[in-house]
């Protein structure tokens, strides 16, 4: 099945493994919150046990260095795509309000990005992530 939209997460490649997983989780939550229509139905196993729903389309994970992350952010904003962002300063906070304050304290051009996520039409996402490789 091919979707009209694409979800892409771009994560800085020099992070620790736990940081990459943390960033991917938070950014995916941002996509789910902004686009509730991308959430599928609840799951149920053959025994009748019910489970939570998931995002109903693949999430493509790309790797990038800091410069490529900034370039992808600029490309997204130029194309009127509102991304979720995660900055290095957010690793030092302990709650959502502090995360928002950490981002608010820095001008966009000075953000120390470790990840971004976005959902848009397939062709738009392809232009934003052009040149990036899937994270390995």
mmCIF file of C-alpha atoms in Angstrom:
data_model
loop_
_atom_site.group_PDB
_atom_site.id
_atom_site.type_symbol
_atom_site.label_atom_id
_atom_site.label_comp_id
_atom_site.label_asym_id
_atom_site.label_seq_id
_atom_site.Cartn_x
_atom_site.Cartn_y
_atom_site.Cartn_z
ATOM 1 C CA UNK A 1 0.000 0.000 0.000
ATOM 2 C CA UNK A 2 1.352 3.416 -0.926
ATOM 3 C CA UNK A 3 0.354 6.414 1.171
ATOM 4 C CA UNK A 4 -0.195 9.936 -0.165
ATOM 5 C CA UNK A 5 1.899 11.246 2.718
ATOM 6 C CA UNK A 6 5.267 10.278 4.118
ATOM 7 C CA UNK A 7 6.597 10.491 7.668
ATOM 8 C CA UNK A 8 10.317 11.143 7.988
ATOM 9 C CA UNK A 9 12.466 11.365 11.099
ATOM 10 C CA UNK A 10 16.032 12.642 10.754
ATOM 11 C CA UNK A 11 18.393 11.891 13.645
ATOM 12 C CA UNK A 12 21.943 13.061 14.182
ATOM 13 C CA UNK A 13 24.232 10.085 13.724
ATOM 14 C CA UNK A 14 26.761 10.874 16.473
ATOM 15 C CA UNK A 15 24.335 10.309 19.375
ATOM 16 C CA UNK A 16 24.441 7.456 21.856
ATOM 17 C CA UNK A 17 22.044 4.605 21.034
ATOM 18 C CA UNK A 18 19.706 5.463 23.933
ATOM 19 C CA UNK A 19 19.590 9.094 22.766
ATOM 20 C CA UNK A 20 18.658 8.080 19.207
ATOM 21 C CA UNK A 21 15.813 5.922 20.492
ATOM 22 C CA UNK A 22 14.642 8.659 22.854
ATOM 23 C CA UNK A 23 14.681 11.288 20.098
ATOM 24 C CA UNK A 24 12.832 9.018 17.645
ATOM 25 C CA UNK A 25 10.166 8.276 20.259
ATOM 26 C CA UNK A 26 9.563 11.908 21.195
ATOM 27 C CA UNK A 27 9.503 13.068 17.566
ATOM 28 C CA UNK A 28 7.084 10.291 16.544
ATOM 29 C CA UNK A 29 4.813 11.401 19.381
ATOM 30 C CA UNK A 30 4.883 14.900 17.901
ATOM 31 C CA UNK A 31 3.699 13.545 14.551
ATOM 32 C CA UNK A 32 0.920 11.549 16.234
ATOM 33 C CA UNK A 33 -0.223 14.630 18.166
ATOM 34 C CA UNK A 34 -0.223 16.894 15.110
ATOM 35 C CA UNK A 35 -1.816 14.383 12.740
ATOM 36 C CA UNK A 36 -4.319 12.246 14.661
ATOM 37 C CA UNK A 37 -5.651 10.978 11.331
ATOM 38 C CA UNK A 38 -2.433 8.968 10.907
ATOM 39 C CA UNK A 39 -3.296 6.826 13.936
ATOM 40 C CA UNK A 40 -4.706 3.404 13.091
ATOM 41 C CA UNK A 41 -7.308 1.346 14.904
ATOM 42 C CA UNK A 42 -6.664 -0.453 18.195
ATOM 43 C CA UNK A 43 -5.075 -3.894 18.000
ATOM 44 C CA UNK A 44 -6.508 -7.131 19.366
ATOM 45 C CA UNK A 45 -4.870 -10.547 19.449
ATOM 46 C CA UNK A 46 -6.517 -13.894 18.804
ATOM 47 C CA UNK A 47 -7.266 -14.273 22.524
ATOM 48 C CA UNK A 48 -9.227 -11.028 22.639
ATOM 49 C CA UNK A 49 -6.546 -9.019 24.482
ATOM 50 C CA UNK A 50 -6.744 -5.402 23.398
ATOM 51 C CA UNK A 51 -3.722 -3.177 22.652
ATOM 52 C CA UNK A 52 -3.167 0.485 21.851
ATOM 53 C CA UNK A 53 -3.260 1.768 18.297
ATOM 54 C CA UNK A 54 -0.107 2.747 16.429
ATOM 55 C CA UNK A 55 0.760 5.216 13.718
ATOM 56 C CA UNK A 56 -0.738 3.495 10.697
ATOM 57 C CA UNK A 57 1.982 4.176 8.142
ATOM 58 C CA UNK A 58 5.724 3.561 7.982
ATOM 59 C CA UNK A 59 8.096 6.070 9.558
ATOM 60 C CA UNK A 60 11.311 6.449 7.579
ATOM 61 C CA UNK A 61 14.353 7.134 9.760
ATOM 62 C CA UNK A 62 17.278 9.016 8.204
ATOM 63 C CA UNK A 63 20.703 9.779 9.642
ATOM 64 C CA UNK A 64 22.432 13.127 9.324
ATOM 65 C CA UNK A 65 25.155 15.296 10.776
ATOM 66 C CA UNK A 66 24.327 18.674 12.308
ATOM 67 C CA UNK A 67 24.677 20.604 9.048
ATOM 68 C CA UNK A 68 22.389 18.213 7.171
ATOM 69 C CA UNK A 69 19.807 18.430 9.977
ATOM 70 C CA UNK A 70 19.805 22.223 9.745
ATOM 71 C CA UNK A 71 19.501 22.002 5.957
ATOM 72 C CA UNK A 72 16.528 19.615 6.264
ATOM 73 C CA UNK A 73 14.873 21.971 8.774
ATOM 74 C CA UNK A 74 15.351 24.922 6.428
ATOM 75 C CA UNK A 75 13.964 22.913 3.495
ATOM 76 C CA UNK A 76 10.919 21.905 5.542
ATOM 77 C CA UNK A 77 10.158 25.452 6.655
ATOM 78 C CA UNK A 78 10.647 26.791 3.102
ATOM 79 C CA UNK A 79 8.003 24.289 1.958
ATOM 80 C CA UNK A 80 5.574 25.249 4.743
ATOM 81 C CA UNK A 81 6.051 21.925 6.536
ATOM 82 C CA UNK A 82 5.966 22.325 10.312
ATOM 83 C CA UNK A 83 8.419 19.852 11.842
ATOM 84 C CA UNK A 84 8.832 18.530 15.348
ATOM 85 C CA UNK A 85 12.299 19.364 16.695
ATOM 86 C CA UNK A 86 14.538 17.908 19.368
ATOM 87 C CA UNK A 87 17.649 19.781 20.487
ATOM 88 C CA UNK A 88 20.679 18.678 22.454
ATOM 89 C CA UNK A 89 19.659 20.988 25.306
ATOM 90 C CA UNK A 90 16.505 18.914 25.806
ATOM 91 C CA UNK A 91 18.622 15.998 27.099
ATOM 92 C CA UNK A 92 19.336 18.150 30.167
ATOM 93 C CA UNK A 93 15.676 18.772 31.072
ATOM 94 C CA UNK A 94 13.223 16.611 32.975
ATOM 95 C CA UNK A 95 9.777 17.683 31.751
ATOM 96 C CA UNK A 96 7.865 19.048 28.784
ATOM 97 C CA UNK A 97 7.673 22.684 29.935
ATOM 98 C CA UNK A 98 11.452 22.748 30.396
ATOM 99 C CA UNK A 99 11.900 21.239 26.910
ATOM 100 C CA UNK A 100 9.829 24.014 25.359
ATOM 101 C CA UNK A 101 11.769 26.632 27.327
ATOM 102 C CA UNK A 102 15.091 25.149 26.153
ATOM 103 C CA UNK A 103 13.991 25.540 22.528
ATOM 104 C CA UNK A 104 12.496 28.999 23.083
ATOM 105 C CA UNK A 105 15.792 30.251 24.579
ATOM 106 C CA UNK A 106 17.703 29.764 21.303
ATOM 107 C CA UNK A 107 17.272 31.439 17.907
ATOM 108 C CA UNK A 108 16.404 29.004 15.093
ATOM 109 C CA UNK A 109 19.760 29.454 13.368
ATOM 110 C CA UNK A 110 21.536 28.524 16.622
ATOM 111 C CA UNK A 111 19.487 25.442 17.545
ATOM 112 C CA UNK A 112 21.739 22.467 18.280
ATOM 113 C CA UNK A 113 19.466 19.989 16.530
ATOM 114 C CA UNK A 114 19.664 16.275 17.221
ATOM 115 C CA UNK A 115 16.473 15.351 15.380
ATOM 116 C CA UNK A 116 13.488 16.533 13.394
ATOM 117 C CA UNK A 117 10.316 14.791 12.234
ATOM 118 C CA UNK A 118 7.733 15.783 9.667
ATOM 119 C CA UNK A 119 4.752 14.498 7.744
ATOM 120 C CA UNK A 120 3.743 15.881 4.370
ATOM 121 C CA UNK A 121 3.008 14.816 0.808
ATOM 122 C CA UNK A 122 5.465 12.187 -0.405
ATOM 123 C CA UNK A 123 7.124 14.406 -3.013
ATOM 124 C CA UNK A 124 7.583 17.240 -0.523
ATOM 125 C CA UNK A 125 9.272 14.962 2.027
ATOM 126 C CA UNK A 126 11.468 13.528 -0.720
ATOM 127 C CA UNK A 127 12.741 17.041 -1.513
ATOM 128 C CA UNK A 128 13.351 17.816 2.164
ATOM 129 C CA UNK A 129 15.397 14.656 2.815
ATOM 130 C CA UNK A 130 17.114 14.618 -0.587
ATOM 131 C CA UNK A 131 20.694 13.443 -0.182
ATOM 132 C CA UNK A 132 20.152 11.794 3.218
ATOM 133 C CA UNK A 133 20.618 8.068 3.774
ATOM 134 C CA UNK A 134 18.505 5.800 5.933
ATOM 135 C CA UNK A 135 19.875 5.574 9.468
ATOM 136 C CA UNK A 136 21.963 2.482 10.037
#
